[in-house]
Coordinates of C-alpha atoms in Angstrom, one line a residue:
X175 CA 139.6 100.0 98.3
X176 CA 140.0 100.2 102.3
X177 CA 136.8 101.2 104.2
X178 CA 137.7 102.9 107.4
X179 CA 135.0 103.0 109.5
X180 CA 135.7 105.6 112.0
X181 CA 136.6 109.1 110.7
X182 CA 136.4 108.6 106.9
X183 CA 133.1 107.1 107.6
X184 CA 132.0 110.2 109.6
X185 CA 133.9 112.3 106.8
X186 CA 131.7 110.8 104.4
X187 CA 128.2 111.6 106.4
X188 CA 129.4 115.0 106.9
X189 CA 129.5 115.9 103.2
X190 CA 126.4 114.2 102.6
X191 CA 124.6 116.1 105.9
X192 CA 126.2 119.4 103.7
X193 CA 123.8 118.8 100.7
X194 CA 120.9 119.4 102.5
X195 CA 120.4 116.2 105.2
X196 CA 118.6 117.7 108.8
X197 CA 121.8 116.2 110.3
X198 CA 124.5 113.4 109.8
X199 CA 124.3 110.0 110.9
X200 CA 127.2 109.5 113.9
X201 CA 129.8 107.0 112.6
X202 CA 130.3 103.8 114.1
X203 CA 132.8 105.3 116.8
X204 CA 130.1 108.2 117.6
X205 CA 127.1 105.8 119.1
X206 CA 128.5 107.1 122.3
X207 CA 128.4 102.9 123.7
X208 CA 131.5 102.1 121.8
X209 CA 131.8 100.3 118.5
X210 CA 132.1 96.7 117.5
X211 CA 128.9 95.5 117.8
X212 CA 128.5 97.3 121.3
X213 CA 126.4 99.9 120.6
X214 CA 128.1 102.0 117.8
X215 CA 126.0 103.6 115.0
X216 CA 125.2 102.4 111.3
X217 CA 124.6 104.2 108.2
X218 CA 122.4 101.7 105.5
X219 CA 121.7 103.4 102.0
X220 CA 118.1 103.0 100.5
X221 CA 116.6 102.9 97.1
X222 CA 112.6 103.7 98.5
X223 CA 111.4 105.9 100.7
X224 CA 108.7 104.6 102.7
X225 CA 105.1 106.0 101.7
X226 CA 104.4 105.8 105.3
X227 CA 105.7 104.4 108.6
X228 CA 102.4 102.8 109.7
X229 CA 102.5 99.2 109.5
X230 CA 99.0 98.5 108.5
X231 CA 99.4 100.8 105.5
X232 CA 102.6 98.9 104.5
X233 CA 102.6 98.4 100.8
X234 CA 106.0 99.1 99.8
X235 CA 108.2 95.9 99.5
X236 CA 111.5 97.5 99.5
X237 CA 109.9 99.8 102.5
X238 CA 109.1 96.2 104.3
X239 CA 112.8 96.3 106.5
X240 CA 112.3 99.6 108.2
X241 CA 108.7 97.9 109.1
X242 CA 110.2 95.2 112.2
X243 CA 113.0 97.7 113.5
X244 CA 109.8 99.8 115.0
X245 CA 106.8 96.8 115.2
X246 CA 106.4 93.3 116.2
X247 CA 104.3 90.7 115.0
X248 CA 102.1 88.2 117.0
X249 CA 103.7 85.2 115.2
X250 CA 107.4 84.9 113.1
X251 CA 108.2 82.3 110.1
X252 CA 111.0 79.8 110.5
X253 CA 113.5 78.6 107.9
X254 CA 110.9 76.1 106.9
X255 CA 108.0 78.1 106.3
X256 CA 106.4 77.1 110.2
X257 CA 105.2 79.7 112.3
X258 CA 107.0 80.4 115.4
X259 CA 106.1 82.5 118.3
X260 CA 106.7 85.9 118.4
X261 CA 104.8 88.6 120.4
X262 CA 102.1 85.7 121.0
X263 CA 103.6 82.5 123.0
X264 CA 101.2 79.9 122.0
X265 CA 97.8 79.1 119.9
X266 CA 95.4 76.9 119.2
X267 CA 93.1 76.5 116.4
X268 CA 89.9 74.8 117.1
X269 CA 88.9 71.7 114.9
X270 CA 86.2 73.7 112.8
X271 CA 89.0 76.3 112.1
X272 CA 87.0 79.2 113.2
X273 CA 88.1 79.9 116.6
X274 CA 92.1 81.3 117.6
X275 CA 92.7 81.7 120.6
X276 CA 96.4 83.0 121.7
X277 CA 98.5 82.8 124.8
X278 CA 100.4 86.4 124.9
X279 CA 103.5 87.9 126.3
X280 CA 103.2 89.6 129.8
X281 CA 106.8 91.5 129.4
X282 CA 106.0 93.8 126.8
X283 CA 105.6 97.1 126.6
X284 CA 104.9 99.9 123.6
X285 CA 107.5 102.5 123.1
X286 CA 104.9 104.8 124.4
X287 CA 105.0 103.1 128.2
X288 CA 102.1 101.6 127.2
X289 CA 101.3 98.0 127.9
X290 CA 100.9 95.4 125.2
X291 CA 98.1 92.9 126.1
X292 CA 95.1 91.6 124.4
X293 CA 93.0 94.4 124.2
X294 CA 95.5 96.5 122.6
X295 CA 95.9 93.2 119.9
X296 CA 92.0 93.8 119.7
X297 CA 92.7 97.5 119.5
X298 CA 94.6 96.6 116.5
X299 CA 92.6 94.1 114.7
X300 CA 89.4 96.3 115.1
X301 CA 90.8 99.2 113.5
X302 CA 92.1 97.3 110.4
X303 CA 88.6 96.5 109.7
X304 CA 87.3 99.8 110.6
X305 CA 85.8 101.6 107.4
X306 CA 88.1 103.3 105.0
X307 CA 91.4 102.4 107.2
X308 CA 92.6 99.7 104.9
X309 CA 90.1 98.2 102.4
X310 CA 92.1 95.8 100.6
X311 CA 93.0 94.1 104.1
X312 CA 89.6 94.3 105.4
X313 CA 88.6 93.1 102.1
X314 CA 91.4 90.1 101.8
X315 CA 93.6 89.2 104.7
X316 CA 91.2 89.8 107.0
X317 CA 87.7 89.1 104.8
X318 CA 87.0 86.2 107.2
X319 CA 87.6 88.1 110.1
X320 CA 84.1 88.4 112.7
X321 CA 85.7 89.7 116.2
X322 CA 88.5 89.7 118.7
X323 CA 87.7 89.2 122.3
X324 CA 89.9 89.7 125.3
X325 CA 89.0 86.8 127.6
X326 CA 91.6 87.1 129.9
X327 CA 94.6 90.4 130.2
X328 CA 97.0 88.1 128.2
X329 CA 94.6 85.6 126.4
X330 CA 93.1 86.6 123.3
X331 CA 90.3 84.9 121.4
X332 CA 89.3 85.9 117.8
X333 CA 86.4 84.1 115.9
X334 CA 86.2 83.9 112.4
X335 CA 82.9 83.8 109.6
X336 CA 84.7 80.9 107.7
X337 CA 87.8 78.3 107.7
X338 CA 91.2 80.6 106.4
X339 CA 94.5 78.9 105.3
X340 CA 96.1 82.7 105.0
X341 CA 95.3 84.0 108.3
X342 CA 98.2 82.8 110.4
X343 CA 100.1 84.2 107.6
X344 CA 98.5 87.7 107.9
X345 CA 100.2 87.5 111.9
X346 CA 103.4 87.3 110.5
X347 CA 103.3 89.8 108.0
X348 CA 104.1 93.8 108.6
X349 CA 100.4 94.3 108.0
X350 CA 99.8 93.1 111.9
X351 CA 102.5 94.7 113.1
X352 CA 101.2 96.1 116.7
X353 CA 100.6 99.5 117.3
X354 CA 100.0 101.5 120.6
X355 CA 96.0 101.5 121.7
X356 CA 97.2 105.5 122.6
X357 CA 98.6 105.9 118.5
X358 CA 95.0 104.6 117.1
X359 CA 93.5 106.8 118.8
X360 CA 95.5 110.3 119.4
X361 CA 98.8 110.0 116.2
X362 CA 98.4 113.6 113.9
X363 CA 98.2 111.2 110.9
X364 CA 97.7 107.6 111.7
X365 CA 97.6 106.5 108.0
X366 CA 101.2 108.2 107.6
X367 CA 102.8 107.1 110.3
X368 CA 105.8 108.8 111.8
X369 CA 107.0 109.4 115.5
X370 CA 103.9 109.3 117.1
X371 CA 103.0 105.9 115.8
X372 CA 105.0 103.6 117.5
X373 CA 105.4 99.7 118.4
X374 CA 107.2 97.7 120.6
X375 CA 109.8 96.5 118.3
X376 CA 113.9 96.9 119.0
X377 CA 114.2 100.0 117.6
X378 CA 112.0 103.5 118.1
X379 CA 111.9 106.0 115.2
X380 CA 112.8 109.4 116.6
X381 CA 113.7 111.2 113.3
X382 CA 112.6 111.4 109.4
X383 CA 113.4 114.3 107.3
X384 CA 111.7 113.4 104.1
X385 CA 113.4 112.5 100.6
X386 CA 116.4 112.6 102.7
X387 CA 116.6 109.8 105.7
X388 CA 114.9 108.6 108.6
X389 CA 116.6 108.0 112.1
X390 CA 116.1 104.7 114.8
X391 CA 117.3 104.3 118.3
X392 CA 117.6 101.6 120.3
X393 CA 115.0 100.1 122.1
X394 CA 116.8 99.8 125.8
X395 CA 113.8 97.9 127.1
X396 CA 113.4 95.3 124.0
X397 CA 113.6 91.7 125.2
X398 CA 111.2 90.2 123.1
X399 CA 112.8 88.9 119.7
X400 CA 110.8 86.5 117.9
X401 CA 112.0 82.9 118.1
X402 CA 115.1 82.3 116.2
X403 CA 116.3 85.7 116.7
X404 CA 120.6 85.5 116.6
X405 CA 120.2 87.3 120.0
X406 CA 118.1 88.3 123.3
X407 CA 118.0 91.6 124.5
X408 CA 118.2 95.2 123.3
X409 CA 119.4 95.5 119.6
X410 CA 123.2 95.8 119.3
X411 CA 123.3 99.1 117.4
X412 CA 122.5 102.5 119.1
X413 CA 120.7 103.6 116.5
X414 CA 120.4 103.3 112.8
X415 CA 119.6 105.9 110.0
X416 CA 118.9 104.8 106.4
X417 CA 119.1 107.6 104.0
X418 CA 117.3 107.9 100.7
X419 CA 119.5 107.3 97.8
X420 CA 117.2 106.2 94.9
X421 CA 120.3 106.8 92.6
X422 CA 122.0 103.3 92.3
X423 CA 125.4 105.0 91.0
X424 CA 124.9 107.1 94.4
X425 CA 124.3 104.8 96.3
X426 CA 127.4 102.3 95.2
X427 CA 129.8 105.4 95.3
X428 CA 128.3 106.1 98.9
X429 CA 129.2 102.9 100.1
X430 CA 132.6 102.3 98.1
X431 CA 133.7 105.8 99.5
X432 CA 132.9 104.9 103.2
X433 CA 129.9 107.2 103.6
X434 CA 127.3 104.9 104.2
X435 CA 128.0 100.9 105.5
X436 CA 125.3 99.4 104.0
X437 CA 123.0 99.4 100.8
X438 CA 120.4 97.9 99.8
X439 CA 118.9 97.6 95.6
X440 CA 122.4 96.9 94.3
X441 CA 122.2 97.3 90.4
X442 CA 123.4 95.3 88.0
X443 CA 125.5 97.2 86.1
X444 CA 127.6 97.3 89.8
X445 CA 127.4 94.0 90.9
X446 CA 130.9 93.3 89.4
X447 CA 132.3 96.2 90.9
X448 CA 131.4 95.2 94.7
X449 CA 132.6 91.6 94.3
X450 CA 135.8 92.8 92.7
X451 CA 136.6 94.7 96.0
X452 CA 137.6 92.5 99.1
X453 CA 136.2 94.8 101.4
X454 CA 132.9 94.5 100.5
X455 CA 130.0 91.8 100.6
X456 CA 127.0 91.2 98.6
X457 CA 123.9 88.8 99.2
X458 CA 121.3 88.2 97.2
X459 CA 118.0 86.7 97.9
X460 CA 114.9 85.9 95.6
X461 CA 111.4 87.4 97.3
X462 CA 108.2 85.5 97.5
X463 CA 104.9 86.3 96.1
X464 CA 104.1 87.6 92.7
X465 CA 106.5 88.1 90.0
X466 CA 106.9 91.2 88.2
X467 CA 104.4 91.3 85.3
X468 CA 102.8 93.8 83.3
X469 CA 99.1 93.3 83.2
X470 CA 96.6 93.9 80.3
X471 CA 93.4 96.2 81.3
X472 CA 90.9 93.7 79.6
X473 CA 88.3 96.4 80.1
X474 CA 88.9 98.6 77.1
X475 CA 90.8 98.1 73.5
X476 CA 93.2 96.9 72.7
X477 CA 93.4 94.3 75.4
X478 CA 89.9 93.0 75.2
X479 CA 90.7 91.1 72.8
X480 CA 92.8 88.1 73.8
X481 CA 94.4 87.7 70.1
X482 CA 96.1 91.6 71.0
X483 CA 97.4 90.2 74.2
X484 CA 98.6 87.2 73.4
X485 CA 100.5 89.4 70.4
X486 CA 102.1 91.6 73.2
X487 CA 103.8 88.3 75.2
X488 CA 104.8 86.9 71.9
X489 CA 106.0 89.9 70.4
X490 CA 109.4 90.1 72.7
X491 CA 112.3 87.8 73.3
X492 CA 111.7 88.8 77.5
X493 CA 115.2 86.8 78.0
X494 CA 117.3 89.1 75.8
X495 CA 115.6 92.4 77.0
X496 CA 115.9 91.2 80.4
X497 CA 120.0 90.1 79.8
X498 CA 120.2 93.6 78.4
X499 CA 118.6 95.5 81.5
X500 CA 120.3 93.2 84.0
X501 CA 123.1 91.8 82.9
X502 CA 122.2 88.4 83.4
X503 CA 121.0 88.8 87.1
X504 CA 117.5 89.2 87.2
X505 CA 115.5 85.6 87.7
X506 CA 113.1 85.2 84.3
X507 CA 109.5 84.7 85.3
X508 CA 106.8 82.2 84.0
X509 CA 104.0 82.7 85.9
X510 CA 101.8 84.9 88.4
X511 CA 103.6 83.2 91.3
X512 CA 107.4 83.6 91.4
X513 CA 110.3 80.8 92.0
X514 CA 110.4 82.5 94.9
X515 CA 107.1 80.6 96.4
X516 CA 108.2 77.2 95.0
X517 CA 105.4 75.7 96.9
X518 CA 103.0 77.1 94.7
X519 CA 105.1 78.0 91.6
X520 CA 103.6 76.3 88.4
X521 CA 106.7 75.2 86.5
X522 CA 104.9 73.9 83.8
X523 CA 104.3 77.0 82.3
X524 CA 107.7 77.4 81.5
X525 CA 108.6 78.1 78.2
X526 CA 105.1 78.2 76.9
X527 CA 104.7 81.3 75.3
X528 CA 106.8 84.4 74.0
X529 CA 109.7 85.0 71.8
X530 CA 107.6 84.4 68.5
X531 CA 107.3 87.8 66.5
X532 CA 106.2 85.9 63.6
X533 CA 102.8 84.4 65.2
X534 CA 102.6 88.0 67.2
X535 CA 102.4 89.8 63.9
X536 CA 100.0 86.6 62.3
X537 CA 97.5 87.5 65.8
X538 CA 97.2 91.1 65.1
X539 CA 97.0 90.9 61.3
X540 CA 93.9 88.9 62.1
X541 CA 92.5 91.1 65.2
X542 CA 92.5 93.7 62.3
X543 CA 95.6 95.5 63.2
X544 CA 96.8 95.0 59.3
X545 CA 98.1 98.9 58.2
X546 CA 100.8 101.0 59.1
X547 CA 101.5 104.9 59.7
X548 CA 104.6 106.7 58.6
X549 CA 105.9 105.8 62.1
X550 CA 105.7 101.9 61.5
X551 CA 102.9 101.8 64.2
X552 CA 99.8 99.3 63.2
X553 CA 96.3 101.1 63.0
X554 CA 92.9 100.0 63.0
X555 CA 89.6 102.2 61.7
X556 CA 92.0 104.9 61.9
X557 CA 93.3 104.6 65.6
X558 CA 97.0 103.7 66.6
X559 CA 97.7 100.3 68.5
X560 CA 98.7 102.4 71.5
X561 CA 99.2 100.6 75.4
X562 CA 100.3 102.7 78.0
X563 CA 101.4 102.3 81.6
X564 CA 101.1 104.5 84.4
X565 CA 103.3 104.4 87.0
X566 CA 103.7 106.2 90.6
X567 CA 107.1 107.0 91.0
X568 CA 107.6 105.6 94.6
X569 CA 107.1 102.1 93.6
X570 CA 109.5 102.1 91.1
X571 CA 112.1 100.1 91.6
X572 CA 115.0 97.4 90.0
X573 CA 115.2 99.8 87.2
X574 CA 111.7 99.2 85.9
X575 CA 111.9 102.3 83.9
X576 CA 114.5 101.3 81.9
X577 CA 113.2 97.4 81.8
X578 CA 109.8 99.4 79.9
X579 CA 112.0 101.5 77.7
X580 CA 113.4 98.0 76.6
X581 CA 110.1 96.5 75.9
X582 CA 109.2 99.8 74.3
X583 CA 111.6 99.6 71.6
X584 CA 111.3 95.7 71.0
X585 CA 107.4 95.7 70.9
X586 CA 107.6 98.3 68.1
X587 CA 110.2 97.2 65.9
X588 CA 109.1 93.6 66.4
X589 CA 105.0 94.3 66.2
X590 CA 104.6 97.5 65.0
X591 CA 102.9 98.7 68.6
X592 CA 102.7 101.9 70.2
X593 CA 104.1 101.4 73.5
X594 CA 104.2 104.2 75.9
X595 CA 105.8 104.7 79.4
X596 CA 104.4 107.0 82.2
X597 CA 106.1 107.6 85.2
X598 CA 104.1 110.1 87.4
X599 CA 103.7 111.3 90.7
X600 CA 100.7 109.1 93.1
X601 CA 98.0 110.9 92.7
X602 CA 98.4 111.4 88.6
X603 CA 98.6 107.3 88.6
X604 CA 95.6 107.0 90.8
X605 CA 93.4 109.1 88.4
X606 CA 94.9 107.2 85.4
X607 CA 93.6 104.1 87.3
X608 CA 89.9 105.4 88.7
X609 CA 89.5 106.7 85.2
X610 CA 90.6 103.6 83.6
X611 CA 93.1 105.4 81.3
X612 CA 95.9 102.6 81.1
X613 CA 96.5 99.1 79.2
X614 CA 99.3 97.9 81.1
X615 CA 99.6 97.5 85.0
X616 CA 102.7 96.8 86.0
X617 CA 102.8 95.3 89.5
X618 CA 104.4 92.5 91.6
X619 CA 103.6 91.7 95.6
X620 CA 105.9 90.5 98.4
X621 CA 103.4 88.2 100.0
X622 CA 104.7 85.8 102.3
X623 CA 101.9 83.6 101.3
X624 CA 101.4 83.7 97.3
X625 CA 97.8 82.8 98.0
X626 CA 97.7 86.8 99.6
X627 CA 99.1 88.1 96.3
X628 CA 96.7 85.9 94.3
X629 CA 93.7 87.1 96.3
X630 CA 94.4 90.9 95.8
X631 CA 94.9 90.9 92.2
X632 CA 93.0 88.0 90.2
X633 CA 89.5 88.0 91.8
X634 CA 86.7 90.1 90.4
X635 CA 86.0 92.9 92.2
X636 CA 89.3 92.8 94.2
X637 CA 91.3 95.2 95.7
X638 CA 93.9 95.9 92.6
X639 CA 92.7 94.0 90.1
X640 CA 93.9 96.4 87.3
X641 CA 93.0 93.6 84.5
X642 CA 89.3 94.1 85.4
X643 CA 89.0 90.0 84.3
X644 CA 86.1 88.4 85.7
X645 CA 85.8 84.3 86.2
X646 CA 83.3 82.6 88.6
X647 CA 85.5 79.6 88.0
X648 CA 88.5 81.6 89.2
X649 CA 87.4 83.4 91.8
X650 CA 86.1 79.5 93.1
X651 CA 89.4 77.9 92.4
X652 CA 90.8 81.1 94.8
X653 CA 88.3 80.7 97.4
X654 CA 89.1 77.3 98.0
X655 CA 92.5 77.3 98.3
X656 CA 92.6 80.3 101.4
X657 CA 89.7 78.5 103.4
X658 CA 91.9 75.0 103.1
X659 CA 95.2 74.4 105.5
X660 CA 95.8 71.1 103.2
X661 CA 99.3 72.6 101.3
X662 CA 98.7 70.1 98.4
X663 CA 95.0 70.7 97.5
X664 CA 96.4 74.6 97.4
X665 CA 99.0 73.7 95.9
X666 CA 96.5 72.2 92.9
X667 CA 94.0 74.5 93.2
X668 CA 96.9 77.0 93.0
X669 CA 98.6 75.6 89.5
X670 CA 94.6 75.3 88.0
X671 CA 94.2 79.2 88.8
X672 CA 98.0 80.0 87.0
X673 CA 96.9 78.0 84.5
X674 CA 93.7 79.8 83.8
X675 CA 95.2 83.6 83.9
X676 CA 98.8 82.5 82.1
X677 CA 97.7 79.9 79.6
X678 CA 93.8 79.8 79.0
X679 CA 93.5 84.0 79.2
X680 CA 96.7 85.7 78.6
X681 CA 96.0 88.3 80.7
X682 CA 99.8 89.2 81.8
X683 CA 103.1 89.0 80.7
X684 CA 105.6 87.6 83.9
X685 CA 108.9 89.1 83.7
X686 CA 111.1 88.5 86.2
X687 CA 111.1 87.4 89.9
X688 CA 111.7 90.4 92.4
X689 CA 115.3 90.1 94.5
X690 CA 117.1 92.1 96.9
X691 CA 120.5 92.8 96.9
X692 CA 122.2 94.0 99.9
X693 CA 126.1 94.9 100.2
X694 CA 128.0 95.9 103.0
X695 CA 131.5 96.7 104.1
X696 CA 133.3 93.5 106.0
X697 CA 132.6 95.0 109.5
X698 CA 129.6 94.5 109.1
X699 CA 127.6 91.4 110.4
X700 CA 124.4 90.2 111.0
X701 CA 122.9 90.7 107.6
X702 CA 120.4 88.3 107.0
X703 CA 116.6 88.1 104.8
X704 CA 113.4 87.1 106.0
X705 CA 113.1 83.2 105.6
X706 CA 110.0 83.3 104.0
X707 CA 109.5 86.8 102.0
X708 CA 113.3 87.1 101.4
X709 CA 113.3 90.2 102.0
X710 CA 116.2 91.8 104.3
X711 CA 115.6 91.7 108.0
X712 CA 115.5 94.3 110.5
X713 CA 118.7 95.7 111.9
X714 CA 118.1 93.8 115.5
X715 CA 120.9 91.4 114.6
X716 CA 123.4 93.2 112.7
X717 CA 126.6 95.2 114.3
X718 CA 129.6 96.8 113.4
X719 CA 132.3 94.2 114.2
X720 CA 132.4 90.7 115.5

């Protein structure tokens, strides 16, 4: 198939603009600069909308590329993992580890007019600690955080309560992603985000239509990419709109037919078709943090009991389900860490569990799951073996829904459980959750740092820890590891705390390590994924042509 990328391309928008988009996306010949990576306009299909545009909200990890065309970061990550400068030139770390201070940028200025210095960096930092903005960064990332003090216009000096391995991580991450002084204070809905919240990054969102796309335009003024950047200066692109095409099939058929140039969440069941066709590229890259895993409330029945769930993970050959789902593409997962973090990824655990109906059904014949109903499900004192999971549609993604279907059907023929499959709107999954009306929570996180995903979701008492598991041994081995810079001894304390919810507990079932795909036409460059998260990175580098 030939992709033409001026008036079939334009074509292509128009149709889609016709079923109900505010307007279409200019082609590549309509950025009114030219095209071939001089100026010229870019259409990029995909699969989430955001949940908001704030940065500080950020949660989303297939949201996480719209996040640095808009905001910068103090600090970037290099191909190795080191931290580079970014919106902060220089820092220094005192020998106690409590005090940061950080040389900034004099150059920079918000989208607003505004300028960036270090009391808008203050600005920043206070209001993520400010009550009910953000609890589970006030109460993680930045849980060692005491103040932020602007010693000199471009010098900034924060002081922590204790020593924190993760909090150089946190300045790289979207979380600390700066926003105008004059959009804390005056933006319609700060916790949304939108036009009125902006940054200083490359690109300035002018346009969002909701469930349909959002609009970017260049930055004229940007001169500030972090180091390693392909490029100085404004982006290359005009502008930039991404549309919202949660339908994979749509999505492929957008791109194949010229309407969009890029997409991003290429299924499996389509991967063949885009490297078939000469005209088109796909990359693939494996995301850090937490695998995908479903896990057990440990609250309520059945889950409490540690027999049940160590039934559930045996009851399913995950590597045939997951072949089925995927087609061989998706990365299986061992652990609460993914391959994707190998410098804290426990490979030991491989192979240690699952794919063993016949001890699954021995473990739940002696929980006292021994009868049967009429459906083939196992009771107990009259009740069904039932698990459910409650989902919020916007953070499904990778076909999850039809990875649970999957399980559903193997965990009942194979165990005789009750598996059932929710997929609701936010506020219908965040009642299931307050009211503790679910088994199974399926979640993964696109940490940078592991140690951040770790921290949100193992600890008692933390911010979504859906297993409601409790261990002052744990929660130690945690703690130590994120006040320690020392990457074996977090490595070690790392491996002892997979090791206590995989093995000794049981209380989830990995499944498979998070990727993005991303495909694109061939004149197209400049696609590249975040070193660290491997997750795709903004559009600053990428034009149409060479």
């Amino acid at each position: 198939m030939k992709l033409r990328w001026g008036a079939l391309t334009l074509a292509g928008v128009l149709a889609l603009a016709a079923c109900g988009a505010e307007s279409g996306a200019p082609s590549a010949a309509a950025g009114g600069e030219g095209a071939g990576g001089d100026g010229g306009s870019l259409v990029w299909a995909v699969e989430t909308q955001p949940i908001t545009f704030n940065p500080h909200q950020w949660g989303q990890n297939k949201a996480r590329l719209l996040v640095h065309n808009q905001f910068d970061a103090l600090i970037a990550r290099g191909k190795n993992g080191e931290f580079l400068p970014w919106l902060a030139t220089s820092w220094k770390v005192s020998k106690d580890g409590l005090t940061y201070t950080f040389e900034l940028r004099d150059d920079v200025t918000f989208h607003d007019g505004e300028k960036f210095d270090a009391a808008s960096v203050k600005a920043n930092l206070d209001q993520l600690v400010s009550p009910g903005y953000n609890a589970a960064v006030s109460a993680i990332q930045l849980r060692n955080f005491d103040k932020a003090e602007a010693t000199a216009p471009h010098t900034l000096k924060v002081t922590l309560k204790a020593p924190d391995g993760l909090f150089l991580d946190f300045l790289s991450s979207p979380y600390a992603g700066q926003v105008s002084p004059k959009s804390l204070k005056s933006a319609k809905d700060l916790k949304a985000g939108g036009v009125d919240v902006v940054g200083t990054g490359p690109f300035i969102l002018d346009r969002f239509t909701p469930g349909q796309e959002v609009h970017y335009k260049r930055n004229p003024n940007y001169n500030w990419p972090p180091t390693g950047a392909a490029h100085q200066g404004p982006a290359h692109l005009a502008d930039i709109t991404y549309r919202f095409l949660p339908e994979a099939a749509v999505r492929v058929g957008a791109l194949t037919s010229g309407q969009v140039q890029v997409i991003e969440g290429v299924p499996a069941t389509e991967i063949a078709l885009i490297k078939s066709d000469p005209e088109l590229k796909l990359e693939t890259s494996l995301n850090s943090g937490s695998a995908f895993s479903y896990y057990f409330n440990t609250s309520r029945p059945p889950f409490d009991d540690k027999r049940v769930r160590e039934a559930f993970r045996d009851a399913v050959d995950v590597d045939a389900v997951l072949n089925s789902v995927y087609q061989g593409t998706a990365k299986r997962a061992w652990s609460v860490i993914g391959q994707g973090s190998p410098q804290f990824y426990d490979p030991s655990l491989e192979k240690t569990f699952g794919n063993n109906p016949a001890r699954a059904n021995q473990l739940l014949d002696e929980a006292g799951w021994k009868e049967r109903d009429a459906e083939g499900f196992r009771v107990k004192d009259g009740k069904r073996l039932t698990v459910r999971t409650v989902n919020a549609a916007p953070f499904v993604r990778d076909r999850r829904d039809i990875l649970a279907q999957a399980f559903q059907a193997a965990v009942k023929q194979s165990a005789g459980i009750d598996f059932q499959v929710k997929i609701v709107d936010q506020g219908t999954a965040q009642k299931a959750i307050d009211d503790n009306e679910y088994e199974i929570f399926e979640n993964s996180r696109g940490d940078t740092d592991a140690g951040a995903a770790l921290n949100l979701i193992l600890p008692g008492g933390a911010a979504i820890n859906r297993t409601k598991f409790q261990s002052d041994e744990l929660d130690k081995l945690l703690t130590d590891a994120s006040v320690t810079a020392d990457l074996a001894e977090r490595k070690e304390l790392y491996a002892k705390a997979q090791k206590t919810v995989v093995t000794d507990e049981a209380i989830l079932l990995p499944l498979y390590v998070p990727a993005d795909q991303i495909a694109y036409g061939s004149g197209v460059t400049g696609i590249t994924f975040e070193p660290v998260s491997g997750t795709p990175n903004s559009a600053y580098d990428v034009r149409i042509g060479t």
